[in-house]
């Protein structure tokens, strides 16, 4: 049915375009005043004037028809059924099965008549929607056609529509943010404050609890499993791995950037830059595989030869590989800010007899410091939000430890663990993942905003 | 706004006001002010531009001559902070009338820019673009003819007739500028605005353009902004001198150059500042 | 001003840089050394990154190699004429549905005659993959007249057998005999007596191993004795006794030894058969027949051999019986290695040797298609609006800041959005490329907007002015002139964005693209998985063979990424225009 609607739509739009363009052309051929708009624009305007109302009618009409059809089903059942979400779902599934001819066994008479009524309402409704759409579309087409004349500004009207479409597209970015905020905030709110939710923690429990064990008690006889939503072990785990990663990537990335921007010959740059870009482009799932299968056993082996007991999913392995992932990130951002330091500052230092490294250490880096700080902040936010490396190379056990040789878990690992597989939206465990997502979003957002503010101010300083 | 000619020299600080507008005036500006944000870039300019003649705007950098030129085809509309007040009429029609479509205005007022800016498309497409978007050609042959005539008028056809499909950006600077002129005249405008059209060209190319401007004069009203006083003297019939956003003096080119009324004009022409 | 002029102009203020004294020269040298050091740090940092990248690629490449070859047995298979009922002979469906297990069994038994007993037979059959008859099945379905004939077809080996030929087996030592030997039977448990004491060296080796084990036990006993476990002393004593008994066994060099799976396996190849030694004495052995002997005749010296599978049975994935069968197939020239086409043409499977990435590749293609269709028009339109038409006000400022922030939101958060919005709120299907594509589109949208804006900004304003000058409207100027010129830049940005989307895993896990899906998806609403998620799924599986598959899938993913990024770089180089 949807296909029919849109094929009709497409045909009408094309027809509308040609009718209007043709009409404009024939009017234009007549001697007289100069035409304001080209026939093409009259055609486009006609097409748009058909398209917009028809799409709107479909977008509004379809859910209404669906709703009407559903309520027609429940007119055959007592109100208890209609009000119980569980039974409601069962009835609707049965109706769907009957209509598809997949129903197991002989359906009851009520069910059958409900199904018939559902199908009836649905098909009538869809026909009405189609009719309304076509009628409205043609009406607006006729309106446009009647106005075609030498002075009619079809181009300006069409361009106004184009601007509206462009604005809508730009709004998608805003809508995405709103969508993210809405989904995490709403579910987080439910996690903490929904009275129907069993086992929800208080905000304090969550923020300061030192035990994380999000077992959803599935049945009453499983009451022994103690659920706890203490966020602290996840935070320390995340920070530990991030710290190791920055410890690796910070010096390496910064020194790479310094070398590339201050010392490297163009030839060397031509080689080194792509290497860093390739490193940046390696999917994190690949790095995770490498961390889990190669780096972690290697570290474990070294540890054993020194008599150290290292967990096979140590924070160290995940942190090291994550650090490698972040090197190109820090180096390219730092490269940019170092290059933005005006040459005149360097020249001033050289003129006083400073060596290159002295110039870099005493003049360039202090001047570029805000930019470098923001690069590190963006890198930290990247490390905190990184998922696959830690999912594959770090553990699940929420140990409260700062020992990099132990297994720790992170916020992202827990979100992934909770949400992969079947989940229901009314268990505290599922909602806990959204609360973690909220924390993640909030923390990275703050880091990014601060970093961007610093960069912006830094740019203004040298522009 | 009449003013006694004899008092002109005394009231030097006052903006120059044109003499009674003649019936042959193509472009008539009255009390035009332009603000860029806080900056008052053009102060109360009034001028008449005759048809089928070349008028030159001269003056030191930043004097507002280009700003005024860009008011005549409302190119300033593209700058968000720019505000234009006053009245400019072409053929007695107010071009800032809200009911007027700026696009149609620009089709009637062609423009040639400081740096040659052909589209990075073929020579043919460069010239054909204007006629195409304004629906001037009824058929392909019609369009071919427009392109050929325009290139001929711009004195470029002989040089490029074998390579109409080559990129316009592959031409030499002078050729590019003539291509831009051809592009401007392809839509048969009434007025052609030229914003220092020779400043990026060598002397030989400049001479060719100047020659071309002289030829085009018989069909168009041409307004040229130039830094070069010699150029103004060579190509224009009338000259207007701008200084600090004020139209200081306007008149026959010969008069301006040989016997300027205003001290500032004299100083500029004799090279005391500029 | 006054302060300075008040200073005396000559005297102590006029200090000069000392360049001649030894101290000064030493200081300069020191400064140059520090300069060189600093420079080296920079170089080392880049080299570290490069070495990491190279090690990563080599490591994954090496792991991936086995995934791209496959091993099969080239056997003569007699297809019985009653494989399908006579009236179904021309029905491909019936042929495909026929039971090929007996056919396989017969083929194997023909290849290694004399294998008896359910155990060895089952072991033999287990060497083949469940997908082994696929080739035969297709050939018969295509050409039913082959039913009733004997064909030579490749039968796919199981993952374990496949890995055996790829190096996960054992080194094999073979030693010729000095004297004659006589077996006592041809099947079952037999003895082989070799009066020339052929086995004495082996016995010595085993005794040494036993002595070593005794020492290890003694050491463990001492460790246990020191530990604080509750019954440590008791346990230590037990261990001590065991160690002593073992040491005594090692000392008695003449006594026969019983071999176990922790020692290298010892076998005797005699009369065309193979015996696995369980009891070892210097002049005779007792053991089970792995491959039947032709006769009980005496074998002359150098007609029989002593074979050692060096890796103990307990530390490899494959038993002696399997190794014996596989070595026999190999000796018969029936083992064939080939390129693993199946890896690219089939979907996921529980059997490593049957698993392929076609499903994942198609899923990826569908997902990226949705992403491309959604995010390119929207992203470019948004970029055009923001760059060319948007008034500079608070609202557009907010959009701008918002886009920059969105670009840095962790990808898993987009997964949460997809889960809560698209699946839970809008009720779109789980695991579908449609939803995956939607989520990825939102994820790469900021990248594309930012790249498109940069490309639009790079087009010089003179082009736009030229168009406006001939009377084009603002939109005509943008759409006819600026946008086409910005297109290479936009495409470069788009490809880089798509490459980013291609490697993204976490958000897709959230929306359920992790299900085990065998079928290749055919539409954007089918359940599907994508390449990176397939990698993640396989990397989690315990079978060794899947590790190679994972690495193989990674290699394919990286190849795609390199091609995409290479195209982007090429585009940038080819169409880069300096104004």
PDB file of C-alpha atoms in Angstrom, chain A residues 47-250:
ATOM      1  CA  UNK A  47       6.164  19.329  -8.491  1.00  0.00           C
ATOM      2  CA  UNK A  48       6.966  20.565  -5.019  1.00  0.00           C
ATOM      3  CA  UNK A  49       3.423  21.820  -4.467  1.00  0.00           C
ATOM      4  CA  UNK A  50       2.238  18.296  -5.202  1.00  0.00           C
ATOM      5  CA  UNK A  51       4.929  16.530  -3.252  1.00  0.00           C
ATOM      6  CA  UNK A  52       4.720  18.362   0.055  1.00  0.00           C
ATOM      7  CA  UNK A  53       0.978  18.018   0.749  1.00  0.00           C
ATOM      8  CA  UNK A  54       0.940  14.393  -0.368  1.00  0.00           C
ATOM      9  CA  UNK A  55       3.832  13.439   1.895  1.00  0.00           C
ATOM     10  CA  UNK A  56       2.241  15.322   4.768  1.00  0.00           C
ATOM     11  CA  UNK A  57      -1.091  13.576   4.255  1.00  0.00           C
ATOM     12  CA  UNK A  58       0.692  10.233   4.267  1.00  0.00           C
ATOM     13  CA  UNK A  59       2.761  11.029   7.340  1.00  0.00           C
ATOM     14  CA  UNK A  60      -0.279  12.173   9.294  1.00  0.00           C
ATOM     15  CA  UNK A  61      -2.841   9.772   7.842  1.00  0.00           C
ATOM     16  CA  UNK A  62      -0.997   6.473   8.206  1.00  0.00           C
ATOM     17  CA  UNK A  63      -0.649   6.468  12.009  1.00  0.00           C
ATOM     18  CA  UNK A  64      -4.270   7.620  12.369  1.00  0.00           C
ATOM     19  CA  UNK A  65      -5.516   4.759  10.204  1.00  0.00           C
ATOM     20  CA  UNK A  66      -3.374   2.324  12.162  1.00  0.00           C
ATOM     21  CA  UNK A  67      -4.786   3.660  15.411  1.00  0.00           C
ATOM     22  CA  UNK A  68      -8.377   3.421  14.161  1.00  0.00           C
ATOM     23  CA  UNK A  69      -7.851  -0.120  12.945  1.00  0.00           C
ATOM     24  CA  UNK A  70      -6.370  -1.137  16.295  1.00  0.00           C
ATOM     25  CA  UNK A  71      -9.230   0.357  18.243  1.00  0.00           C
ATOM     26  CA  UNK A  72     -11.689  -1.385  15.941  1.00  0.00           C
ATOM     27  CA  UNK A  73     -10.092  -4.676  16.999  1.00  0.00           C
ATOM     28  CA  UNK A  74     -10.608  -3.955  20.667  1.00  0.00           C
ATOM     29  CA  UNK A  75     -14.236  -3.021  20.192  1.00  0.00           C
ATOM     30  CA  UNK A  76     -14.740  -6.805  19.985  1.00  0.00           C
ATOM     31  CA  UNK A  77     -13.048  -7.448  23.302  1.00  0.00           C
ATOM     32  CA  UNK A  78     -13.896  -6.464  26.866  1.00  0.00           C
ATOM     33  CA  UNK A  79     -12.110  -3.332  28.114  1.00  0.00           C
ATOM     34  CA  UNK A  80      -9.897  -5.410  30.463  1.00  0.00           C
ATOM     35  CA  UNK A  81      -8.167  -6.865  27.421  1.00  0.00           C
ATOM     36  CA  UNK A  82      -7.707  -3.484  25.810  1.00  0.00           C
ATOM     37  CA  UNK A  83      -6.238  -2.017  28.945  1.00  0.00           C
ATOM     38  CA  UNK A  84      -3.777  -4.795  29.696  1.00  0.00           C
ATOM     39  CA  UNK A  85      -0.682  -4.205  27.574  1.00  0.00           C
ATOM     40  CA  UNK A  86       0.248  -7.895  27.644  1.00  0.00           C
ATOM     41  CA  UNK A  87      -3.115  -9.179  26.376  1.00  0.00           C
ATOM     42  CA  UNK A  88      -3.274  -6.314  23.935  1.00  0.00           C
ATOM     43  CA  UNK A  89      -0.022  -7.460  22.377  1.00  0.00           C
ATOM     44  CA  UNK A  90      -1.235 -11.065  22.188  1.00  0.00           C
ATOM     45  CA  UNK A  91      -4.472 -10.084  20.464  1.00  0.00           C
ATOM     46  CA  UNK A  92      -2.698  -7.866  17.965  1.00  0.00           C
ATOM     47  CA  UNK A  93      -0.175 -10.587  17.151  1.00  0.00           C
ATOM     48  CA  UNK A  94      -2.989 -13.077  16.647  1.00  0.00           C
ATOM     49  CA  UNK A  95      -4.812 -10.675  14.356  1.00  0.00           C
ATOM     50  CA  UNK A  96      -1.642 -10.182  12.371  1.00  0.00           C
ATOM     51  CA  UNK A  97      -1.145 -13.941  12.107  1.00  0.00           C
ATOM     52  CA  UNK A  98      -4.703 -14.533  10.938  1.00  0.00           C
ATOM     53  CA  UNK A  99      -4.349 -11.919   8.230  1.00  0.00           C
ATOM     54  CA  UNK A 100      -1.039 -13.424   7.121  1.00  0.00           C
ATOM     55  CA  UNK A 101      -2.586 -16.898   7.169  1.00  0.00           C
ATOM     56  CA  UNK A 102      -0.019 -18.070   9.696  1.00  0.00           C
ATOM     57  CA  UNK A 103      -2.347 -18.576  12.638  1.00  0.00           C
ATOM     58  CA  UNK A 104      -1.832 -21.827  14.514  1.00  0.00           C
ATOM     59  CA  UNK A 105      -5.077 -23.727  14.907  1.00  0.00           C
ATOM     60  CA  UNK A 106      -8.628 -22.465  14.587  1.00  0.00           C
ATOM     61  CA  UNK A 107      -9.047 -18.867  15.790  1.00  0.00           C
ATOM     62  CA  UNK A 108     -12.058 -17.961  17.891  1.00  0.00           C
ATOM     63  CA  UNK A 109     -15.027 -16.244  16.252  1.00  0.00           C
ATOM     64  CA  UNK A 110     -14.345 -12.990  18.107  1.00  0.00           C
ATOM     65  CA  UNK A 111     -10.783 -13.010  16.962  1.00  0.00           C
ATOM     66  CA  UNK A 112     -11.771 -13.722  13.405  1.00  0.00           C
ATOM     67  CA  UNK A 113     -14.318 -10.924  13.250  1.00  0.00           C
ATOM     68  CA  UNK A 114     -11.816  -8.630  14.920  1.00  0.00           C
ATOM     69  CA  UNK A 115      -9.310  -9.512  12.247  1.00  0.00           C
ATOM     70  CA  UNK A 116     -11.843  -8.906   9.497  1.00  0.00           C
ATOM     71  CA  UNK A 117     -12.731  -5.560  10.986  1.00  0.00           C
ATOM     72  CA  UNK A 118      -9.029  -4.686  11.332  1.00  0.00           C
ATOM     73  CA  UNK A 119      -8.368  -5.484   7.703  1.00  0.00           C
ATOM     74  CA  UNK A 120     -11.491  -3.620   6.647  1.00  0.00           C
ATOM     75  CA  UNK A 121     -10.698  -0.460   8.574  1.00  0.00           C
ATOM     76  CA  UNK A 122      -7.114  -0.605   7.427  1.00  0.00           C
ATOM     77  CA  UNK A 123      -7.860  -0.927   3.734  1.00  0.00           C
ATOM     78  CA  UNK A 124     -10.662   1.671   3.808  1.00  0.00           C
ATOM     79  CA  UNK A 125      -8.463   4.024   5.761  1.00  0.00           C
ATOM     80  CA  UNK A 126      -5.597   3.636   3.377  1.00  0.00           C
ATOM     81  CA  UNK A 127      -7.849   4.277   0.438  1.00  0.00           C
ATOM     82  CA  UNK A 128      -9.096   7.432   2.125  1.00  0.00           C
ATOM     83  CA  UNK A 129      -5.542   8.529   2.805  1.00  0.00           C
ATOM     84  CA  UNK A 130      -4.645   7.929  -0.818  1.00  0.00           C
ATOM     85  CA  UNK A 131      -7.715   9.799  -1.991  1.00  0.00           C
ATOM     86  CA  UNK A 132      -7.100  12.714   0.372  1.00  0.00           C
ATOM     87  CA  UNK A 133      -3.461  12.899  -0.622  1.00  0.00           C
ATOM     88  CA  UNK A 134      -4.210  12.885  -4.321  1.00  0.00           C
ATOM     89  CA  UNK A 135      -7.031  15.410  -3.919  1.00  0.00           C
ATOM     90  CA  UNK A 136      -4.969  17.795  -1.853  1.00  0.00           C
ATOM     91  CA  UNK A 137      -1.975  17.423  -4.133  1.00  0.00           C
ATOM     92  CA  UNK A 138      -3.985  18.090  -7.241  1.00  0.00           C
ATOM     93  CA  UNK A 139      -5.725  21.026  -5.600  1.00  0.00           C
ATOM     94  CA  UNK A 140      -2.434  22.651  -4.787  1.00  0.00           C
ATOM     95  CA  UNK A 141      -1.138  21.810  -8.268  1.00  0.00           C
ATOM     96  CA  UNK A 142      -4.172  23.530  -9.799  1.00  0.00           C
ATOM     97  CA  UNK A 143      -3.545  26.540  -7.603  1.00  0.00           C
ATOM     98  CA  UNK A 144      -0.008  26.777  -8.944  1.00  0.00           C
ATOM     99  CA  UNK A 145      -1.125  26.202 -12.520  1.00  0.00           C
ATOM    100  CA  UNK A 146      -3.734  28.932 -12.282  1.00  0.00           C
ATOM    101  CA  UNK A 147      -1.105  31.404 -11.179  1.00  0.00           C
ATOM    102  CA  UNK A 148       1.383  30.789 -13.960  1.00  0.00           C
ATOM    103  CA  UNK A 149       1.870  34.092 -15.727  1.00  0.00           C
ATOM    104  CA  UNK A 150       4.636  36.382 -16.880  1.00  0.00           C
ATOM    105  CA  UNK A 151       4.927  38.061 -13.515  1.00  0.00           C
ATOM    106  CA  UNK A 152       4.519  34.955 -11.324  1.00  0.00           C
ATOM    107  CA  UNK A 153       7.758  34.477  -9.399  1.00  0.00           C
ATOM    108  CA  UNK A 154       7.973  30.725  -9.545  1.00  0.00           C
ATOM    109  CA  UNK A 155      11.725  30.718  -9.051  1.00  0.00           C
ATOM    110  CA  UNK A 156      11.577  32.737  -5.865  1.00  0.00           C
ATOM    111  CA  UNK A 157       8.859  30.520  -4.426  1.00  0.00           C
ATOM    112  CA  UNK A 158      10.722  27.384  -5.376  1.00  0.00           C
ATOM    113  CA  UNK A 159      13.922  28.746  -3.874  1.00  0.00           C
ATOM    114  CA  UNK A 160      12.079  29.466  -0.680  1.00  0.00           C
ATOM    115  CA  UNK A 161      11.098  25.824  -0.563  1.00  0.00           C
ATOM    116  CA  UNK A 162      14.707  24.797  -1.176  1.00  0.00           C
ATOM    117  CA  UNK A 163      15.868  26.961   1.718  1.00  0.00           C
ATOM    118  CA  UNK A 164      13.264  25.332   3.928  1.00  0.00           C
ATOM    119  CA  UNK A 165      14.576  21.913   2.926  1.00  0.00           C
ATOM    120  CA  UNK A 166      18.151  22.982   3.638  1.00  0.00           C
ATOM    121  CA  UNK A 167      17.167  24.303   7.058  1.00  0.00           C
ATOM    122  CA  UNK A 168      15.439  21.009   7.818  1.00  0.00           C
ATOM    123  CA  UNK A 169      18.631  19.148   6.987  1.00  0.00           C
ATOM    124  CA  UNK A 170      20.678  21.431   9.203  1.00  0.00           C
ATOM    125  CA  UNK A 171      18.168  20.752  11.964  1.00  0.00           C
ATOM    126  CA  UNK A 172      18.848  17.024  11.790  1.00  0.00           C
ATOM    127  CA  UNK A 173      22.057  17.651  13.707  1.00  0.00           C
ATOM    128  CA  UNK A 174      20.108  19.400  16.452  1.00  0.00           C
ATOM    129  CA  UNK A 175      17.455  16.700  16.431  1.00  0.00           C
ATOM    130  CA  UNK A 176      20.142  14.062  16.863  1.00  0.00           C
ATOM    131  CA  UNK A 177      21.440  15.795  19.935  1.00  0.00           C
ATOM    132  CA  UNK A 178      17.935  16.194  21.271  1.00  0.00           C
ATOM    133  CA  UNK A 179      17.326  12.521  20.531  1.00  0.00           C
ATOM    134  CA  UNK A 180      20.444  11.483  22.411  1.00  0.00           C
ATOM    135  CA  UNK A 181      19.697  13.724  25.353  1.00  0.00           C
ATOM    136  CA  UNK A 182      16.066  12.651  25.422  1.00  0.00           C
ATOM    137  CA  UNK A 183      16.816   8.934  25.325  1.00  0.00           C
ATOM    138  CA  UNK A 184      19.580   8.911  27.910  1.00  0.00           C
ATOM    139  CA  UNK A 185      18.012  11.457  30.221  1.00  0.00           C
ATOM    140  CA  UNK A 186      14.567   9.885  30.187  1.00  0.00           C
ATOM    141  CA  UNK A 187      15.783   6.344  30.825  1.00  0.00           C
ATOM    142  CA  UNK A 188      18.213   7.614  33.455  1.00  0.00           C
ATOM    143  CA  UNK A 189      15.381   9.432  35.158  1.00  0.00           C
ATOM    144  CA  UNK A 190      13.373   6.227  35.200  1.00  0.00           C
ATOM    145  CA  UNK A 191      16.366   4.342  36.541  1.00  0.00           C
ATOM    146  CA  UNK A 192      16.528   6.570  39.583  1.00  0.00           C
ATOM    147  CA  UNK A 193      12.964   7.717  40.116  1.00  0.00           C
ATOM    148  CA  UNK A 194      10.461   5.357  38.484  1.00  0.00           C
ATOM    149  CA  UNK A 195       8.459   4.003  41.420  1.00  0.00           C
ATOM    150  CA  UNK A 196       7.391   0.844  39.555  1.00  0.00           C
ATOM    151  CA  UNK A 197      10.991  -0.209  39.014  1.00  0.00           C
ATOM    152  CA  UNK A 198      12.293  -2.906  41.331  1.00  0.00           C
ATOM    153  CA  UNK A 199      15.770  -2.672  42.721  1.00  0.00           C
ATOM    154  CA  UNK A 200      16.517   0.835  41.592  1.00  0.00           C
ATOM    155  CA  UNK A 201      19.305   2.589  43.500  1.00  0.00           C
ATOM    156  CA  UNK A 202      19.335   6.105  44.830  1.00  0.00           C
ATOM    157  CA  UNK A 203      21.492   8.676  43.122  1.00  0.00           C
ATOM    158  CA  UNK A 204      23.933   8.555  46.034  1.00  0.00           C
ATOM    159  CA  UNK A 205      24.148   4.759  45.874  1.00  0.00           C
ATOM    160  CA  UNK A 206      24.959   5.038  42.218  1.00  0.00           C
ATOM    161  CA  UNK A 207      27.502   7.816  42.404  1.00  0.00           C
ATOM    162  CA  UNK A 208      29.358   6.670  45.506  1.00  0.00           C
ATOM    163  CA  UNK A 209      28.722   2.941  45.688  1.00  0.00           C
ATOM    164  CA  UNK A 210      31.837   0.814  45.460  1.00  0.00           C
ATOM    165  CA  UNK A 211      30.179  -2.354  44.241  1.00  0.00           C
ATOM    166  CA  UNK A 212      28.856  -2.998  40.751  1.00  0.00           C
ATOM    167  CA  UNK A 213      26.787  -6.088  40.200  1.00  0.00           C
ATOM    168  CA  UNK A 214      23.850  -5.424  37.915  1.00  0.00           C
ATOM    169  CA  UNK A 215      22.129  -8.786  38.228  1.00  0.00           C
ATOM    170  CA  UNK A 216      18.513  -8.514  37.331  1.00  0.00           C
ATOM    171  CA  UNK A 217      16.709 -10.857  39.712  1.00  0.00           C
ATOM    172  CA  UNK A 218      14.671 -12.749  37.167  1.00  0.00           C
ATOM    173  CA  UNK A 219      12.658 -14.947  39.498  1.00  0.00           C
ATOM    174  CA  UNK A 220      11.758 -14.745  43.131  1.00  0.00           C
ATOM    175  CA  UNK A 221      13.884 -17.784  44.014  1.00  0.00           C
ATOM    176  CA  UNK A 222      16.958 -16.000  42.753  1.00  0.00           C
ATOM    177  CA  UNK A 223      16.632 -13.452  45.506  1.00  0.00           C
ATOM    178  CA  UNK A 224      20.032 -14.344  46.880  1.00  0.00           C
ATOM    179  CA  UNK A 225      21.947 -12.549  44.141  1.00  0.00           C
ATOM    180  CA  UNK A 226      22.681  -9.154  45.503  1.00  0.00           C
ATOM    181  CA  UNK A 227      22.353  -6.410  42.946  1.00  0.00           C
ATOM    182  CA  UNK A 228      24.427  -3.293  43.377  1.00  0.00           C
ATOM    183  CA  UNK A 229      24.787  -0.291  41.151  1.00  0.00           C
ATOM    184  CA  UNK A 230      27.871   1.379  42.572  1.00  0.00           C
ATOM    185  CA  UNK A 231      29.503   3.422  39.877  1.00  0.00           C
ATOM    186  CA  UNK A 232      32.927   3.929  41.506  1.00  0.00           C
ATOM    187  CA  UNK A 233      34.652   0.720  40.287  1.00  0.00           C
ATOM    188  CA  UNK A 234      33.639   1.492  36.706  1.00  0.00           C
ATOM    189  CA  UNK A 235      34.909   5.030  37.066  1.00  0.00           C
ATOM    190  CA  UNK A 236      38.273   3.947  38.471  1.00  0.00           C
ATOM    191  CA  UNK A 237      38.568   1.263  35.802  1.00  0.00           C
ATOM    192  CA  UNK A 238      37.796   3.728  33.028  1.00  0.00           C
ATOM    193  CA  UNK A 239      40.157   6.310  34.436  1.00  0.00           C
ATOM    194  CA  UNK A 240      42.918   3.746  34.935  1.00  0.00           C
ATOM    195  CA  UNK A 241      42.804   2.581  31.340  1.00  0.00           C
ATOM    196  CA  UNK A 242      42.465   6.161  30.091  1.00  0.00           C
ATOM    197  CA  UNK A 243      45.436   7.178  32.234  1.00  0.00           C
ATOM    198  CA  UNK A 244      47.611   4.402  30.796  1.00  0.00           C
ATOM    199  CA  UNK A 245      46.490   5.307  27.293  1.00  0.00           C
ATOM    200  CA  UNK A 246      47.332   8.992  27.763  1.00  0.00           C
ATOM    201  CA  UNK A 247      50.617   8.074  29.404  1.00  0.00           C
ATOM    202  CA  UNK A 248      51.514   6.237  26.209  1.00  0.00           C
ATOM    203  CA  UNK A 249      49.921   8.501  23.650  1.00  0.00           C
ATOM    204  CA  UNK A 250      50.681  11.844  25.245  1.00  0.00           C
TER     205      UNK A 250
END
